[in-house]
PDB file of C-alpha atoms in Angstrom:
ATOM      1  CA  UNK A 235       0.000   0.000   0.000  1.00 48.00           C
ATOM      2  CA  UNK A 236       1.628   3.238  -1.152  1.00 52.00           C
ATOM      3  CA  UNK A 237       1.146   6.719   0.248  1.00 60.00           C
ATOM      4  CA  UNK A 238       3.123   9.272  -1.718  1.00 63.00           C
ATOM      5  CA  UNK A 239       4.076  12.403   0.155  1.00 69.00           C
ATOM      6  CA  UNK A 240       4.589  15.689  -1.614  1.00 73.00           C
ATOM      7  CA  UNK A 241       8.330  15.099  -2.068  1.00 82.00           C
ATOM      8  CA  UNK A 242       7.771  11.666  -3.546  1.00 78.00           C
ATOM      9  CA  UNK A 243       4.905  12.782  -5.768  1.00 79.00           C
ATOM     10  CA  UNK A 244       6.546  15.864  -7.255  1.00 81.00           C
ATOM     11  CA  UNK A 245      10.297  15.162  -7.004  1.00 86.00           C
ATOM     12  CA  UNK A 246      11.073  11.460  -6.605  1.00 89.00           C
ATOM     13  CA  UNK A 247       8.426   9.732  -8.728  1.00 89.00           C
ATOM     14  CA  UNK A 248       9.083  11.796 -11.883  1.00 91.00           C
ATOM     15  CA  UNK A 249      12.631  10.388 -11.739  1.00 92.00           C
ATOM     16  CA  UNK A 250      12.026   6.854 -10.416  1.00 93.00           C
ATOM     17  CA  UNK A 251       9.254   5.980 -12.878  1.00 93.00           C
ATOM     18  CA  UNK A 252      11.349   6.612 -16.039  1.00 95.00           C
ATOM     19  CA  UNK A 253      14.201   4.658 -14.436  1.00 95.00           C
ATOM     20  CA  UNK A 254      11.864   1.712 -13.803  1.00 95.00           C
ATOM     21  CA  UNK A 255      10.591   1.849 -17.380  1.00 95.00           C
ATOM     22  CA  UNK A 256      14.190   1.825 -18.634  1.00 96.00           C
ATOM     23  CA  UNK A 257      14.875  -1.330 -16.588  1.00 95.00           C
ATOM     24  CA  UNK A 258      11.668  -3.078 -17.589  1.00 95.00           C
ATOM     25  CA  UNK A 259      13.198  -5.090 -20.434  1.00 92.00           C
ATOM     26  CA  UNK A 260      16.485  -5.854 -18.681  1.00 95.00           C
ATOM     27  CA  UNK A 261      17.355  -8.829 -16.444  1.00 95.00           C
ATOM     28  CA  UNK A 262      17.430  -6.528 -13.395  1.00 96.00           C
ATOM     29  CA  UNK A 263      14.946  -7.661 -10.734  1.00 96.00           C
ATOM     30  CA  UNK A 264      13.107  -5.525  -8.181  1.00 96.00           C
ATOM     31  CA  UNK A 265      14.932  -7.265  -5.332  1.00 96.00           C
ATOM     32  CA  UNK A 266      18.278  -6.415  -6.913  1.00 97.00           C
ATOM     33  CA  UNK A 267      17.248  -2.748  -7.025  1.00 97.00           C
ATOM     34  CA  UNK A 268      16.233  -3.001  -3.358  1.00 97.00           C
ATOM     35  CA  UNK A 269      19.624  -4.458  -2.429  1.00 97.00           C
ATOM     36  CA  UNK A 270      21.435  -1.768  -4.437  1.00 97.00           C
ATOM     37  CA  UNK A 271      19.449   0.934  -2.645  1.00 97.00           C
ATOM     38  CA  UNK A 272      20.604  -0.411   0.718  1.00 98.00           C
ATOM     39  CA  UNK A 273      24.235  -0.521  -0.441  1.00 98.00           C
ATOM     40  CA  UNK A 274      23.979   3.073  -1.657  1.00 98.00           C
ATOM     41  CA  UNK A 275      22.547   4.118   1.724  1.00 98.00           C
ATOM     42  CA  UNK A 276      25.460   2.456   3.523  1.00 98.00           C
ATOM     43  CA  UNK A 277      27.877   4.232   1.158  1.00 98.00           C
ATOM     44  CA  UNK A 278      26.133   7.555   1.832  1.00 98.00           C
ATOM     45  CA  UNK A 279      26.427   7.006   5.569  1.00 98.00           C
ATOM     46  CA  UNK A 280      30.113   6.226   5.177  1.00 98.00           C
ATOM     47  CA  UNK A 281      30.652   9.405   3.121  1.00 98.00           C
ATOM     48  CA  UNK A 282      29.039  11.475   5.845  1.00 98.00           C
ATOM     49  CA  UNK A 283      31.026   9.804   8.591  1.00 98.00           C
ATOM     50  CA  UNK A 284      34.191  10.580   6.629  1.00 98.00           C
ATOM     51  CA  UNK A 285      33.215  14.247   6.347  1.00 97.00           C
ATOM     52  CA  UNK A 286      32.089  14.299   2.716  1.00 98.00           C
ATOM     53  CA  UNK A 287      28.838  15.998   3.573  1.00 97.00           C
ATOM     54  CA  UNK A 288      27.933  17.339   0.116  1.00 98.00           C
ATOM     55  CA  UNK A 289      28.462  14.000  -1.635  1.00 98.00           C
ATOM     56  CA  UNK A 290      26.681  12.272   1.241  1.00 97.00           C
ATOM     57  CA  UNK A 291      23.703  14.615   1.019  1.00 97.00           C
ATOM     58  CA  UNK A 292      23.364  14.068  -2.721  1.00 97.00           C
ATOM     59  CA  UNK A 293      23.584  10.321  -2.143  1.00 98.00           C
ATOM     60  CA  UNK A 294      20.796  10.506   0.469  1.00 97.00           C
ATOM     61  CA  UNK A 295      18.434  12.032  -2.083  1.00 95.00           C
ATOM     62  CA  UNK A 296      19.572   9.497  -4.679  1.00 96.00           C
ATOM     63  CA  UNK A 297      18.622   6.736  -2.228  1.00 96.00           C
ATOM     64  CA  UNK A 298      15.191   8.324  -1.829  1.00 94.00           C
ATOM     65  CA  UNK A 299      14.651   8.422  -5.593  1.00 95.00           C
ATOM     66  CA  UNK A 300      15.933   4.900  -6.292  1.00 95.00           C
ATOM     67  CA  UNK A 301      13.854   3.566  -3.416  1.00 93.00           C
ATOM     68  CA  UNK A 302      10.787   4.075  -5.622  1.00 92.00           C
ATOM     69  CA  UNK A 303      12.218   2.124  -8.548  1.00 95.00           C
ATOM     70  CA  UNK A 304      11.845  -1.388  -7.125  1.00 93.00           C
ATOM     71  CA  UNK A 305       8.108  -1.155  -6.500  1.00 92.00           C
ATOM     72  CA  UNK A 306       7.434   0.438  -9.876  1.00 94.00           C
ATOM     73  CA  UNK A 307       9.631  -2.156 -11.603  1.00 95.00           C
ATOM     74  CA  UNK A 308       7.778  -4.974  -9.814  1.00 94.00           C
ATOM     75  CA  UNK A 309       4.500  -3.565 -11.120  1.00 93.00           C
ATOM     76  CA  UNK A 310       5.785  -3.195 -14.679  1.00 95.00           C
ATOM     77  CA  UNK A 311       7.223  -6.719 -14.719  1.00 94.00           C
ATOM     78  CA  UNK A 312       4.258  -8.174 -12.862  1.00 93.00           C
ATOM     79  CA  UNK A 313       6.825  -9.485 -10.370  1.00 92.00           C
ATOM     80  CA  UNK A 314       5.445  -8.244  -7.055  1.00 91.00           C
ATOM     81  CA  UNK A 315       5.809 -10.823  -4.270  1.00 93.00           C
ATOM     82  CA  UNK A 316       5.156 -10.936  -0.553  1.00 93.00           C
ATOM     83  CA  UNK A 317       8.860 -11.542   0.058  1.00 95.00           C
ATOM     84  CA  UNK A 318       9.790  -8.539  -2.061  1.00 94.00           C
ATOM     85  CA  UNK A 319       7.484  -6.264  -0.084  1.00 92.00           C
ATOM     86  CA  UNK A 320       8.910  -7.422   3.246  1.00 94.00           C
ATOM     87  CA  UNK A 321      12.488  -7.304   1.922  1.00 96.00           C
ATOM     88  CA  UNK A 322      11.930  -3.715   0.799  1.00 94.00           C
ATOM     89  CA  UNK A 323      10.452  -2.699   4.164  1.00 92.00           C
ATOM     90  CA  UNK A 324      13.284  -4.307   6.150  1.00 95.00           C
ATOM     91  CA  UNK A 325      16.067  -2.849   4.009  1.00 97.00           C
ATOM     92  CA  UNK A 326      14.430   0.577   4.223  1.00 95.00           C
ATOM     93  CA  UNK A 327      14.833   0.477   8.008  1.00 96.00           C
ATOM     94  CA  UNK A 328      18.502  -0.525   7.707  1.00 97.00           C
ATOM     95  CA  UNK A 329      19.018   2.242   5.140  1.00 97.00           C
ATOM     96  CA  UNK A 330      17.495   4.790   7.535  1.00 96.00           C
ATOM     97  CA  UNK A 331      19.814   3.556  10.275  1.00 97.00           C
ATOM     98  CA  UNK A 332      22.890   3.839   8.027  1.00 98.00           C
ATOM     99  CA  UNK A 333      22.050   7.387   6.943  1.00 98.00           C
ATOM    100  CA  UNK A 334      21.242   8.649  10.421  1.00 98.00           C
ATOM    101  CA  UNK A 335      24.318   6.951  11.856  1.00 98.00           C
ATOM    102  CA  UNK A 336      26.518   8.640   9.253  1.00 98.00           C
ATOM    103  CA  UNK A 337      24.998  12.039   9.970  1.00 98.00           C
ATOM    104  CA  UNK A 338      25.412  11.509  13.705  1.00 98.00           C
ATOM    105  CA  UNK A 339      29.094  10.682  13.288  1.00 98.00           C
ATOM    106  CA  UNK A 340      29.499  13.781  11.125  1.00 98.00           C
ATOM    107  CA  UNK A 341      27.864  15.917  13.821  1.00 98.00           C
ATOM    108  CA  UNK A 342      30.142  14.423  16.484  1.00 97.00           C
ATOM    109  CA  UNK A 343      33.286  14.978  14.444  1.00 97.00           C
ATOM    110  CA  UNK A 344      32.668  18.257  12.654  1.00 97.00           C
ATOM    111  CA  UNK A 345      29.978  20.221  14.507  1.00 97.00           C
ATOM    112  CA  UNK A 346      30.059  21.892  17.920  1.00 94.00           C
ATOM    113  CA  UNK A 347      26.528  21.157  19.138  1.00 95.00           C
ATOM    114  CA  UNK A 348      26.080  19.358  22.479  1.00 93.00           C
ATOM    115  CA  UNK A 349      25.219  15.646  22.630  1.00 95.00           C
ATOM    116  CA  UNK A 350      24.816  14.939  18.900  1.00 97.00           C
ATOM    117  CA  UNK A 351      24.731  11.205  19.610  1.00 97.00           C
ATOM    118  CA  UNK A 352      21.609  11.720  21.729  1.00 97.00           C
ATOM    119  CA  UNK A 353      19.896  13.689  18.956  1.00 97.00           C
ATOM    120  CA  UNK A 354      20.861  11.007  16.443  1.00 97.00           C
ATOM    121  CA  UNK A 355      19.383   8.331  18.687  1.00 97.00           C
ATOM    122  CA  UNK A 356      16.126  10.292  18.951  1.00 97.00           C
ATOM    123  CA  UNK A 357      15.973  10.769  15.181  1.00 97.00           C
ATOM    124  CA  UNK A 358      16.552   7.077  14.518  1.00 97.00           C
ATOM    125  CA  UNK A 359      14.083   5.900  17.147  1.00 96.00           C
ATOM    126  CA  UNK A 360      11.364   8.299  16.002  1.00 94.00           C
ATOM    127  CA  UNK A 361      11.922   7.389  12.332  1.00 93.00           C
ATOM    128  CA  UNK A 362      11.546   3.684  13.080  1.00 93.00           C
ATOM    129  CA  UNK A 363       8.427   4.255  15.182  1.00 93.00           C
ATOM    130  CA  UNK A 364       6.844   6.370  12.436  1.00 90.00           C
ATOM    131  CA  UNK A 365       7.208   3.408  10.083  1.00 86.00           C
ATOM    132  CA  UNK A 366       5.932   0.987  12.716  1.00 88.00           C
ATOM    133  CA  UNK A 367       2.910   3.163  13.494  1.00 83.00           C
ATOM    134  CA  UNK A 368       2.012   3.255   9.807  1.00 80.00           C
ATOM    135  CA  UNK A 369       2.137  -0.540   9.605  1.00 80.00           C
ATOM    136  CA  UNK A 370      -0.047  -0.893  12.698  1.00 81.00           C
ATOM    137  CA  UNK A 371      -2.628   1.583  11.413  1.00 78.00           C
ATOM    138  CA  UNK A 372      -2.805  -0.245   8.095  1.00 75.00           C
ATOM    139  CA  UNK A 373      -3.286  -3.528   9.977  1.00 77.00           C
ATOM    140  CA  UNK A 374      -5.873  -2.170  12.426  1.00 76.00           C
ATOM    141  CA  UNK A 375      -7.876  -0.066   9.959  1.00 72.00           C
ATOM    142  CA  UNK A 376      -7.592  -2.017   6.689  1.00 71.00           C
ATOM    143  CA  UNK A 377     -10.867  -0.795   5.178  1.00 63.00           C
ATOM    144  CA  UNK A 378      -9.972   2.836   5.922  1.00 60.00           C
ATOM    145  CA  UNK A 379      -6.479   2.324   4.509  1.00 60.00           C
ATOM    146  CA  UNK A 380      -7.868   0.782   1.327  1.00 63.00           C
ATOM    147  CA  UNK A 381     -10.099   3.791   0.839  1.00 58.00           C
ATOM    148  CA  UNK A 382      -7.139   6.173   1.024  1.00 57.00           C
ATOM    149  CA  UNK A 383      -8.513   8.030   4.037  1.00 55.00           C
ATOM    150  CA  UNK A 384      -5.234   7.611   5.894  1.00 57.00           C
ATOM    151  CA  UNK A 385      -3.251   9.744   3.435  1.00 56.00           C
ATOM    152  CA  UNK A 386      -3.716  12.798   5.616  1.00 59.00           C
ATOM    153  CA  UNK A 387      -1.924  11.191   8.571  1.00 58.00           C
ATOM    154  CA  UNK A 388       1.024   9.847   6.578  1.00 59.00           C
ATOM    155  CA  UNK A 389       2.361  13.093   5.115  1.00 61.00           C
ATOM    156  CA  UNK A 390       3.897  15.109   7.956  1.00 75.00           C
ATOM    157  CA  UNK A 391       7.080  13.084   8.435  1.00 81.00           C
ATOM    158  CA  UNK A 392       6.802  10.432   5.752  1.00 84.00           C
ATOM    159  CA  UNK A 393      10.035   8.813   4.635  1.00 87.00           C
ATOM    160  CA  UNK A 394      10.397  10.993   1.540  1.00 89.00           C
ATOM    161  CA  UNK A 395      10.082  14.142   3.659  1.00 89.00           C
ATOM    162  CA  UNK A 396      12.582  12.887   6.247  1.00 93.00           C
ATOM    163  CA  UNK A 397      15.052  11.940   3.527  1.00 94.00           C
ATOM    164  CA  UNK A 398      14.870  15.363   1.890  1.00 94.00           C
ATOM    165  CA  UNK A 399      15.418  17.091   5.240  1.00 95.00           C
ATOM    166  CA  UNK A 400      18.437  14.889   5.916  1.00 97.00           C
ATOM    167  CA  UNK A 401      19.794  15.485   2.403  1.00 97.00           C
ATOM    168  CA  UNK A 402      19.484  19.268   2.648  1.00 97.00           C
ATOM    169  CA  UNK A 403      20.977  19.294   6.146  1.00 98.00           C
ATOM    170  CA  UNK A 404      23.900  17.175   5.005  1.00 98.00           C
ATOM    171  CA  UNK A 405      24.655  19.315   1.944  1.00 98.00           C
ATOM    172  CA  UNK A 406      24.623  22.426   4.157  1.00 97.00           C
ATOM    173  CA  UNK A 407      26.877  20.754   6.726  1.00 97.00           C
ATOM    174  CA  UNK A 408      24.155  21.036   9.374  1.00 97.00           C
ATOM    175  CA  UNK A 409      23.597  17.402  10.241  1.00 98.00           C
ATOM    176  CA  UNK A 410      22.769  18.087  13.892  1.00 98.00           C
ATOM    177  CA  UNK A 411      19.953  20.498  13.047  1.00 98.00           C
ATOM    178  CA  UNK A 412      18.580  18.162  10.378  1.00 98.00           C
ATOM    179  CA  UNK A 413      18.538  15.260  12.833  1.00 98.00           C
ATOM    180  CA  UNK A 414      16.826  17.400  15.473  1.00 97.00           C
ATOM    181  CA  UNK A 415      14.181  18.507  12.958  1.00 97.00           C
ATOM    182  CA  UNK A 416      13.543  14.935  11.812  1.00 96.00           C
ATOM    183  CA  UNK A 417      13.215  13.794  15.436  1.00 96.00           C
ATOM    184  CA  UNK A 418      10.744  16.582  16.212  1.00 96.00           C
ATOM    185  CA  UNK A 419       8.581  16.100  13.106  1.00 94.00           C
ATOM    186  CA  UNK A 420       8.555  12.328  13.502  1.00 93.00           C
ATOM    187  CA  UNK A 421       7.535  12.714  17.145  1.00 92.00           C
ATOM    188  CA  UNK A 422       4.658  15.001  16.168  1.00 91.00           C
ATOM    189  CA  UNK A 423       3.553  12.527  13.514  1.00 89.00           C
ATOM    190  CA  UNK A 424       3.558   9.668  16.011  1.00 90.00           C
ATOM    191  CA  UNK A 425       1.507  11.720  18.470  1.00 89.00           C
ATOM    192  CA  UNK A 426      -1.001  12.648  15.742  1.00 86.00           C
ATOM    193  CA  UNK A 427      -1.401   9.029  14.664  1.00 83.00           C
ATOM    194  CA  UNK A 428      -1.977   7.882  18.235  1.00 85.00           C
ATOM    195  CA  UNK A 429      -4.604  10.591  18.666  1.00 84.00           C
ATOM    196  CA  UNK A 430      -6.223   9.532  15.391  1.00 78.00           C
ATOM    197  CA  UNK A 431      -6.499   5.929  16.584  1.00 78.00           C
ATOM    198  CA  UNK A 432      -7.672   6.978  20.045  1.00 80.00           C
ATOM    199  CA  UNK A 433     -10.592   8.971  18.697  1.00 78.00           C
ATOM    200  CA  UNK A 434     -11.361   6.902  15.593  1.00 68.00           C
ATOM    201  CA  UNK A 435     -14.976   5.691  15.438  1.00 63.00           C
ATOM    202  CA  UNK A 436     -15.397   2.472  17.362  1.00 52.00           C
ATOM    203  CA  UNK A 437     -16.635   0.676  14.253  1.00 48.00           C
ATOM    204  CA  UNK A 438     -13.353   1.455  12.482  1.00 46.00           C
ATOM    205  CA  UNK A 439     -11.205  -0.337  15.054  1.00 47.00           C
ATOM    206  CA  UNK A 440     -11.464  -4.149  14.891  1.00 51.00           C
ATOM    207  CA  UNK A 441     -11.586  -6.080  18.177  1.00 52.00           C
ATOM    208  CA  UNK A 442      -8.374  -7.725  19.376  1.00 53.00           C
ATOM    209  CA  UNK A 443      -7.850 -11.362  18.345  1.00 53.00           C
ATOM    210  CA  UNK A 444      -9.181 -13.962  20.766  1.00 53.00           C
ATOM    211  CA  UNK A 445      -7.321 -17.003  22.009  1.00 45.00           C
TER     212      UNK A 445
END
C-alpha cells in the first residue's frame, strides 16, 4: 500500500518511474534494485562519517529516488511478491539507520553542538516508530487504509520528507539540526497518529484477536 508524500509525488516519482521503465526489459529484478538501494545508503552514511557531507547529502536524495524504482519495476514486470514487499520494508529500516548513523558521526566529528549522539538516537528511534505506526494503522484499519482516508496522517514526516530534510541538512553541513528537525517532526507525527487511533470511530477499530 503506497502513500506518496509531496516530495515523492513531485520530485522522486518523476525520476524513479522513467528509471523503472528503462529497466523493464532488462534482467534486473526488483529485489536487486532493493539491495542496491541499501548498499547506496550504507555508502552515503560512510561518506558522511568521513566528512564528505555534500556527496553524502546528494547520495541521500539518490537513495530516496531509487527507493521508488523497485516497487514500480515490480509492477511493470508483474513481479510483485510478498517476500519482495517485506524485503523492501526491512532494508528501508537498515538504510534509515545507516544514513542517520553517518549524519550523527558527522555531527560528532565536525559540529560543535552538544550531545549529537543523543539527537541522532532520537531521530533514529522516532523514524523507526513512524514506520511501525504506519504498519499498525494499516493492519488495524484495513478498510480505511484501502479507501485512502489515511493519506492525511502519513504526510507530515513520511520517509520521503525525512530523507529530503536529511539530504538538505547534510549538503549544508548542518547534520545536527537536520537530525533534530527529523526527530521533532517524527515525534509530532507519532503523536497525531496515536490521537487519530484513540478517537477513531469504534466501528473502524477491529476487536483484538481472541485465544
